[in-house]
Coordinates of C-alpha atoms in Angstrom, one line a residue:
Chain Z
M1 CA 90.1 114.1 94.6
Q2 CA 88.9 110.5 94.4
I3 CA 87.4 108.2 91.7
L4 CA 84.2 106.6 92.9
Q5 CA 81.2 104.8 91.4
V6 CA 77.6 105.9 92.1
K7 CA 75.6 103.2 93.8
K8 CA 72.2 104.7 94.8
Q9 CA 70.4 107.8 96.0
L10 CA 70.0 108.0 99.8
V11 CA 66.5 108.3 101.3
L12 CA 66.5 110.3 104.5
T13 CA 63.9 110.5 107.3
S14 CA 65.3 113.2 109.5
R15 CA 67.7 115.7 108.1
L16 CA 69.3 119.1 108.7
E17 CA 67.7 122.1 106.8
D18 CA 70.9 123.5 105.2
L19 CA 71.5 120.4 103.1
G20 CA 69.7 122.1 100.2
H21 CA 67.9 120.3 97.4
L22 CA 70.7 118.3 95.7
P23 CA 70.4 114.5 95.9
L24 CA 72.8 112.7 98.2
K25 CA 74.4 109.6 96.6
A26 CA 76.1 106.6 98.1
L27 CA 79.3 105.8 96.2
T28 CA 82.1 103.2 96.5
S29 CA 85.8 103.3 95.6
E30 CA 87.4 100.5 93.5
T31 CA 88.5 98.9 96.8
G32 CA 84.9 99.0 98.2
E33 CA 85.1 102.0 100.6
L34 CA 81.7 103.6 101.1
F35 CA 81.1 107.4 100.8
V36 CA 78.2 109.9 100.5
A37 CA 78.4 112.9 98.2
M38 CA 76.2 115.7 97.0
D39 CA 75.4 115.4 93.3
P40 CA 75.0 118.7 91.3
V41 CA 76.0 116.9 88.0
G42 CA 73.0 114.6 87.7
T43 CA 74.7 111.2 87.7
K44 CA 73.1 107.8 87.1
D45 CA 73.7 104.7 89.2
G46 CA 76.8 102.9 87.9
D47 CA 78.5 106.1 86.6
W48 CA 82.2 106.5 87.5
V49 CA 82.8 110.1 88.8
F50 CA 85.4 112.1 90.6
T51 CA 84.6 113.8 93.9
I52 CA 85.9 117.0 95.5
A53 CA 86.4 117.1 99.3
N54 CA 86.3 119.6 102.1
S55 CA 86.0 123.4 101.6
A56 CA 86.0 123.1 97.8
A57 CA 83.1 120.6 98.1
R58 CA 80.9 123.4 99.4
D59 CA 81.7 125.7 96.5
A60 CA 81.2 122.7 94.1
A61 CA 77.7 122.2 95.4
G62 CA 76.9 125.8 94.3
D63 CA 76.6 127.5 97.7
K64 CA 79.2 128.0 100.4
R65 CA 76.5 127.5 103.1
L66 CA 75.6 124.0 102.0
L67 CA 76.4 121.2 104.5
T68 CA 78.7 118.9 102.5
D69 CA 82.3 117.7 102.7
L70 CA 82.2 115.7 99.4
T71 CA 80.6 116.7 96.1
V72 CA 80.6 115.1 92.6
G73 CA 82.7 117.2 90.2
G74 CA 82.2 115.4 86.9
I75 CA 81.5 112.0 85.2
I76 CA 84.6 110.2 83.9
D77 CA 84.4 109.0 80.3
D78 CA 85.2 105.3 79.8
W79 CA 86.9 104.5 83.2
Q80 CA 88.3 101.0 83.5
P81 CA 88.5 100.0 87.2
K82 CA 91.1 97.5 88.1
Q83 CA 89.5 95.5 90.9
K84 CA 86.2 94.4 89.3
Chain Y
M1 CA 80.3 112.3 104.0
Q2 CA 80.2 108.8 105.6
I3 CA 77.5 106.3 106.5
L4 CA 77.8 105.3 110.2
Q5 CA 75.7 103.5 112.8
V6 CA 75.0 105.1 116.2
K7 CA 76.2 103.0 119.1
K8 CA 75.9 105.0 122.3
Q9 CA 76.0 108.4 123.8
L10 CA 79.4 109.4 125.4
V11 CA 79.6 110.3 129.1
L12 CA 82.3 112.9 129.7
T13 CA 84.0 113.7 133.0
S14 CA 86.2 116.7 132.0
R15 CA 85.4 118.6 128.8
L16 CA 86.0 121.9 127.0
E17 CA 83.3 124.6 127.4
D18 CA 82.7 125.3 123.8
L19 CA 81.4 121.9 123.0
G20 CA 77.9 123.2 123.6
H21 CA 74.9 121.2 124.6
L22 CA 74.4 118.6 121.8
P23 CA 75.0 115.0 122.7
L24 CA 78.2 113.4 121.5
K25 CA 77.6 109.9 120.0
A26 CA 80.0 107.0 119.4
L27 CA 79.4 105.6 115.9
T28 CA 80.9 102.8 113.8
S29 CA 81.3 102.3 110.1
E30 CA 80.3 99.1 108.3
T31 CA 83.9 97.9 108.6
G32 CA 84.1 98.6 112.3
E33 CA 85.9 101.9 112.4
L34 CA 85.0 104.1 115.5
F35 CA 84.0 107.8 115.4
V36 CA 82.5 110.4 117.6
A37 CA 80.0 113.0 116.2
M38 CA 77.8 115.7 117.5
D39 CA 74.1 114.9 117.1
P40 CA 71.7 117.8 116.3
V41 CA 69.2 115.4 114.7
G42 CA 68.2 113.3 117.8
T43 CA 69.2 109.8 116.7
K44 CA 68.6 106.6 118.6
D45 CA 71.1 103.8 119.2
G46 CA 71.2 101.6 116.1
D47 CA 70.2 104.3 113.6
W48 CA 72.1 104.4 110.4
V49 CA 73.1 108.1 109.7
F50 CA 75.4 110.1 107.4
T51 CA 77.9 112.4 108.9
I52 CA 79.5 115.7 107.7
A53 CA 83.1 116.4 108.4
N54 CA 85.4 119.4 109.0
S55 CA 84.3 123.0 108.5
A56 CA 80.8 122.0 107.3
A57 CA 80.5 120.0 110.6
R58 CA 80.6 123.2 112.6
D59 CA 77.8 124.8 110.6
A60 CA 75.8 121.5 110.7
A61 CA 76.0 121.7 114.6
G62 CA 74.2 125.0 114.3
D63 CA 77.0 127.4 115.4
K64 CA 80.4 128.0 113.7
R65 CA 82.0 128.3 117.2
L66 CA 81.2 124.8 118.3
L67 CA 84.1 122.5 118.7
T68 CA 83.4 119.6 116.3
D69 CA 84.9 118.0 113.2
L70 CA 82.0 115.5 112.6
T71 CA 78.2 116.1 112.9
V72 CA 75.2 113.9 112.1
G73 CA 73.4 115.3 109.0
G74 CA 70.4 113.0 108.8
I75 CA 69.0 109.5 109.4
I76 CA 69.1 107.1 106.4
D77 CA 65.8 105.3 105.7
D78 CA 66.1 101.5 105.4
W79 CA 69.9 101.2 105.0
Q80 CA 71.1 97.6 104.3
P81 CA 74.8 97.3 105.4
K82 CA 76.8 94.7 103.6
Q83 CA 79.2 93.4 106.3
K84 CA 76.8 92.4 109.1
Chain V
M1 CA 101.9 116.2 101.0
Q2 CA 102.1 112.8 99.3
I3 CA 104.4 111.2 96.7
L4 CA 102.3 109.9 93.7
Q5 CA 103.0 108.7 90.1
V6 CA 101.0 110.2 87.2
K7 CA 99.0 107.6 85.3
K8 CA 96.8 109.3 82.8
Q9 CA 94.7 112.3 82.1
L10 CA 91.0 112.0 82.8
V11 CA 88.4 112.6 80.1
L12 CA 85.2 114.0 81.5
T13 CA 81.7 114.0 79.9
S14 CA 79.8 116.1 82.4
R15 CA 81.7 118.5 84.7
L16 CA 81.3 121.6 86.9
E17 CA 82.2 124.9 85.4
D18 CA 84.6 126.1 88.1
L19 CA 87.1 123.4 87.5
G20 CA 89.0 125.7 85.2
H21 CA 91.2 124.7 82.3
L22 CA 94.0 122.7 84.0
P23 CA 94.2 119.0 83.2
L24 CA 92.9 116.5 85.8
K25 CA 95.3 113.5 86.2
A26 CA 94.8 110.1 87.8
L27 CA 97.7 109.2 90.0
T28 CA 98.6 106.3 92.3
S29 CA 100.7 106.0 95.4
E30 CA 103.5 103.4 95.8
T31 CA 100.9 101.1 97.6
G32 CA 98.4 101.4 94.7
E33 CA 96.0 104.0 96.1
L34 CA 94.2 106.0 93.4
F35 CA 93.9 109.8 93.4
V36 CA 92.9 112.6 91.1
A37 CA 94.8 115.9 91.1
M38 CA 94.9 119.2 89.1
D39 CA 98.1 119.6 87.2
P40 CA 99.5 123.2 86.8
V41 CA 103.0 121.8 86.4
G42 CA 102.7 120.0 83.1
T43 CA 103.6 116.4 84.1
K44 CA 104.0 113.5 81.8
D45 CA 102.6 110.0 82.4
G46 CA 105.0 108.1 84.6
D47 CA 106.4 111.2 86.4
W48 CA 106.8 110.9 90.2
V49 CA 105.3 114.1 91.8
F50 CA 104.3 115.4 95.1
T51 CA 100.8 116.7 95.7
I52 CA 99.3 119.4 98.0
A53 CA 95.9 118.8 99.6
N54 CA 93.0 120.8 100.8
S55 CA 93.0 124.7 101.1
A56 CA 96.6 125.0 99.8
A57 CA 95.6 122.9 96.8
R58 CA 93.3 125.7 95.6
D59 CA 96.1 128.3 95.8
A60 CA 98.5 125.8 94.2
A61 CA 96.1 125.6 91.2
G62 CA 96.5 129.4 90.8
D63 CA 93.1 130.6 91.8
K64 CA 91.4 130.2 95.2
R65 CA 88.0 129.7 93.4
L66 CA 89.1 126.6 91.5
L67 CA 87.3 123.4 92.7
T68 CA 90.2 121.1 93.8
D69 CA 91.3 119.4 96.9
L70 CA 94.6 118.0 95.4
T71 CA 97.1 119.7 93.1
V72 CA 100.5 118.7 91.8
G73 CA 103.2 120.8 93.4
G74 CA 106.3 119.6 91.5
I75 CA 108.1 116.8 89.8
I76 CA 110.6 114.8 92.0
D77 CA 113.9 114.2 90.4
D78 CA 115.1 110.5 90.4
W79 CA 112.6 109.0 92.8
Q80 CA 113.1 105.3 93.6
P81 CA 109.9 103.7 94.7
K82 CA 110.2 100.8 97.1
Q83 CA 107.2 98.6 96.0
K84 CA 107.7 98.3 92.3
Chain C
M1 CA 86.1 113.1 116.3
Q2 CA 88.1 110.1 117.4
I3 CA 88.4 108.0 120.6
L4 CA 92.0 107.7 121.7
Q5 CA 94.0 106.6 124.8
V6 CA 96.7 108.9 126.2
K7 CA 100.1 107.2 126.2
K8 CA 102.8 109.7 127.2
Q9 CA 103.8 113.4 127.0
L10 CA 106.3 114.2 124.3
V11 CA 109.7 115.8 125.1
L12 CA 110.8 118.1 122.3
T13 CA 114.4 119.3 121.6
S14 CA 113.7 121.8 118.7
R15 CA 110.2 123.2 118.2
L16 CA 108.3 126.0 116.6
E17 CA 107.4 129.0 118.8
D18 CA 103.7 129.2 118.1
L19 CA 103.0 125.8 119.7
G20 CA 102.2 127.6 122.9
H21 CA 102.5 126.1 126.4
L22 CA 100.0 123.2 126.3
P23 CA 101.5 119.7 126.6
L24 CA 101.7 117.5 123.5
K25 CA 100.6 114.0 124.2
A26 CA 101.1 110.8 122.2
L27 CA 97.9 108.8 121.9
T28 CA 96.8 105.6 120.3
S29 CA 93.5 104.3 118.9
E30 CA 91.9 101.0 119.8
T31 CA 93.5 99.6 116.6
G32 CA 97.0 100.9 117.5
E33 CA 97.2 103.9 115.3
L34 CA 99.5 106.6 116.7
F35 CA 98.6 110.3 117.0
V36 CA 99.9 113.5 118.7
A37 CA 97.4 116.0 120.2
M38 CA 97.5 119.2 122.3
D39 CA 96.0 118.7 125.7
P40 CA 94.1 121.7 127.3
V41 CA 92.1 119.3 129.5
G42 CA 94.9 117.9 131.8
T43 CA 94.7 114.2 131.0
K44 CA 96.7 111.5 132.7
D45 CA 98.4 108.6 130.9
G46 CA 95.9 105.8 130.3
D47 CA 92.8 108.1 130.1
W48 CA 90.4 107.5 127.2
V49 CA 89.6 110.8 125.5
F50 CA 88.0 112.1 122.4
T51 CA 90.0 114.4 120.1
I52 CA 88.9 117.2 117.7
A53 CA 90.7 117.7 114.4
N54 CA 91.6 120.5 111.9
S55 CA 90.2 124.0 112.3
A56 CA 88.2 123.2 115.4
A57 CA 91.3 121.9 117.0
R58 CA 92.9 125.3 117.0
D59 CA 89.8 126.9 118.7
A60 CA 89.8 123.9 121.1
A61 CA 93.3 124.7 122.1
G62 CA 92.1 128.1 123.2
D63 CA 93.7 130.3 120.6
K64 CA 93.2 130.3 116.8
R65 CA 96.9 131.0 116.2
L66 CA 98.1 127.8 117.9
L67 CA 99.8 125.3 115.6
T68 CA 97.7 122.2 116.1
D69 CA 95.5 119.9 114.0
L70 CA 94.4 117.7 116.9
T71 CA 93.3 118.7 120.4
V72 CA 91.9 116.7 123.3
G73 CA 88.2 117.7 123.9
G74 CA 87.3 115.7 127.0
I75 CA 87.9 112.6 129.0
I76 CA 85.4 109.8 128.4
D77 CA 83.9 108.2 131.6
D78 CA 84.2 104.4 131.8
W79 CA 85.1 103.6 128.1
Q80 CA 85.4 99.9 127.4
P81 CA 87.7 99.3 124.3
K82 CA 87.0 96.2 122.2
Q83 CA 90.4 95.3 121.0
K84 CA 92.5 95.0 124.3
Chain K
M1 CA 99.5 115.6 114.5
Q2 CA 101.6 112.6 113.5
I3 CA 104.9 111.1 114.5
L4 CA 107.2 110.5 111.5
Q5 CA 110.9 109.8 110.8
V6 CA 112.8 112.0 108.3
K7 CA 114.2 110.0 105.4
K8 CA 115.7 112.4 102.8
Q9 CA 115.4 115.8 101.2
L10 CA 113.5 115.9 97.9
V11 CA 115.1 117.2 94.8
L12 CA 112.6 118.8 92.4
T13 CA 112.9 119.5 88.7
S14 CA 109.7 121.5 88.0
R15 CA 107.9 123.2 90.9
L16 CA 105.4 125.9 91.8
E17 CA 106.7 129.3 92.8
D18 CA 104.8 129.7 96.0
L19 CA 106.5 126.7 97.7
G20 CA 109.1 129.2 99.2
H21 CA 112.6 128.3 100.3
L22 CA 112.1 125.7 103.0
P23 CA 113.4 122.2 102.2
L24 CA 110.8 119.5 101.4
K25 CA 111.5 116.2 103.3
A26 CA 110.3 112.7 102.6
L27 CA 109.2 111.1 105.9
T28 CA 107.7 107.7 106.9
S29 CA 105.5 106.6 109.8
E30 CA 106.3 103.7 112.1
T31 CA 104.1 101.6 109.8
G32 CA 105.9 102.6 106.7
E33 CA 103.5 105.2 105.2
L34 CA 105.2 107.8 103.1
F35 CA 104.7 111.6 103.5
V36 CA 106.2 114.9 102.3
A37 CA 106.5 117.9 104.7
M38 CA 108.0 121.4 104.7
D39 CA 110.8 121.6 107.3
P40 CA 111.3 125.0 109.1
V41 CA 113.0 123.3 112.0
G42 CA 116.2 122.1 110.3
T43 CA 115.9 118.3 110.9
K44 CA 118.5 115.7 110.0
D45 CA 117.8 112.4 108.3
G46 CA 116.8 109.8 110.9
D47 CA 115.2 112.4 113.3
W48 CA 111.8 111.5 114.7
V49 CA 109.5 114.6 114.5
F50 CA 105.9 115.5 114.8
T51 CA 104.1 117.0 111.9
I52 CA 101.2 119.5 111.7
A53 CA 98.6 119.2 108.9
N54 CA 96.2 121.3 106.9
S55 CA 95.6 125.0 107.7
A56 CA 97.9 125.1 110.7
A57 CA 100.7 123.7 108.5
R58 CA 100.7 126.9 106.5
D59 CA 101.1 129.0 109.6
A60 CA 103.7 126.6 110.9
A61 CA 105.8 127.1 107.7
G62 CA 105.9 130.8 108.7
D63 CA 103.7 132.3 106.0
K64 CA 100.0 131.7 105.3
R65 CA 100.6 131.8 101.6
L66 CA 103.0 128.9 101.4
L67 CA 101.8 125.9 99.5
T68 CA 101.9 123.1 102.2
D69 CA 99.5 120.8 103.9
L70 CA 102.1 119.2 106.2
T71 CA 104.9 121.0 108.2
V72 CA 107.5 119.7 110.7
G73 CA 106.6 121.2 114.2
G74 CA 109.5 119.9 116.3
I75 CA 112.0 117.1 116.9
I76 CA 111.0 114.5 119.5
D77 CA 113.7 113.7 122.1
D78 CA 114.5 110.0 122.5
W79 CA 111.5 108.5 120.6
Q80 CA 111.3 104.7 120.7
P81 CA 109.4 103.3 117.7
K82 CA 107.6 100.0 118.2
Q83 CA 107.8 98.5 114.7
K84 CA 111.5 98.6 114.0

């Protein structure tokens, strides 16, 4: 799993149907790498979270059929990033 | 998932049969990394999209048997890349 | 698999239910990359461990339904990191 | 998927049985990263190809039991690499 | 797949049961990245090998239940690394 910070919710014009109804969030790592994850936890911008990848990401989103490879697993309490 | 920009459609001379009929697009990340994804959404060159990897990529392409590990999931509205 | 050093246990405020009861640890590689892994082995901060990724990570955590993509597989005896 | 250039066929002394009879090729990305892929397409050294990873790689090799995580999917016509 | 050089066998103090009886080897890439793989081939330190990742790694280890995401697939004859 990875530790990432929530940046903003994505607004999509065209999208596949099986993405479901969870918000898609843009997140960055401490080193600035950019990711997109499904958010079943209800995070706010600025929250530090950990994310779950690949097959476990689909279960984490609540339905094996959902089209995701990265899902927020929880909000980390009081995370102190190094490179800030 | 990742945020990538569509660059161009690939033209293939030899190819496997189970790739199906969706176009294959070359895409780059904000930092210049190069990827190839199947495109069931109908993107145009220059569009910013998010892509879905691994097992979910096959479902995203519409058929579990399709040979893909990366598929376009949707077009992002009004994305402002940092490194441009 | 990767060789990582255990840094600290994560404290979570909101989290998904199917994460189970194993502790989640923050770990870093020799080059400073940050990861989160489930810990069924009972590591202490500072231990050098190897981690197992993806589908094998779920079995390593003891239950295929657990939401993890990285699990500690064992503690390495007397590991001498290069970049320290 | 990735865009890689075929460098040479690997010659193996000891190997697992379930690798089958397809050639294993060494390939590099535009940035010089080194990979090994199964080649069911019949590429020549110097060809630019795209490769398929993980579970789809096994189907791409023609048999789900084959031991591969990367398989050549097709030859790209007239690819112009940037960093050369 | 990747091309890696075998460095040494790992000695473990605590470990999960389903790791089986194959040795775990530390390996490095030409660029110095560090990995751990199961070795069903019987490599010696210094051998250049190719490794198989993820689900195929478990089959490569000889048993789908083994806890591995990276397994040695064969020894490469006469490999000439660039960065040495």
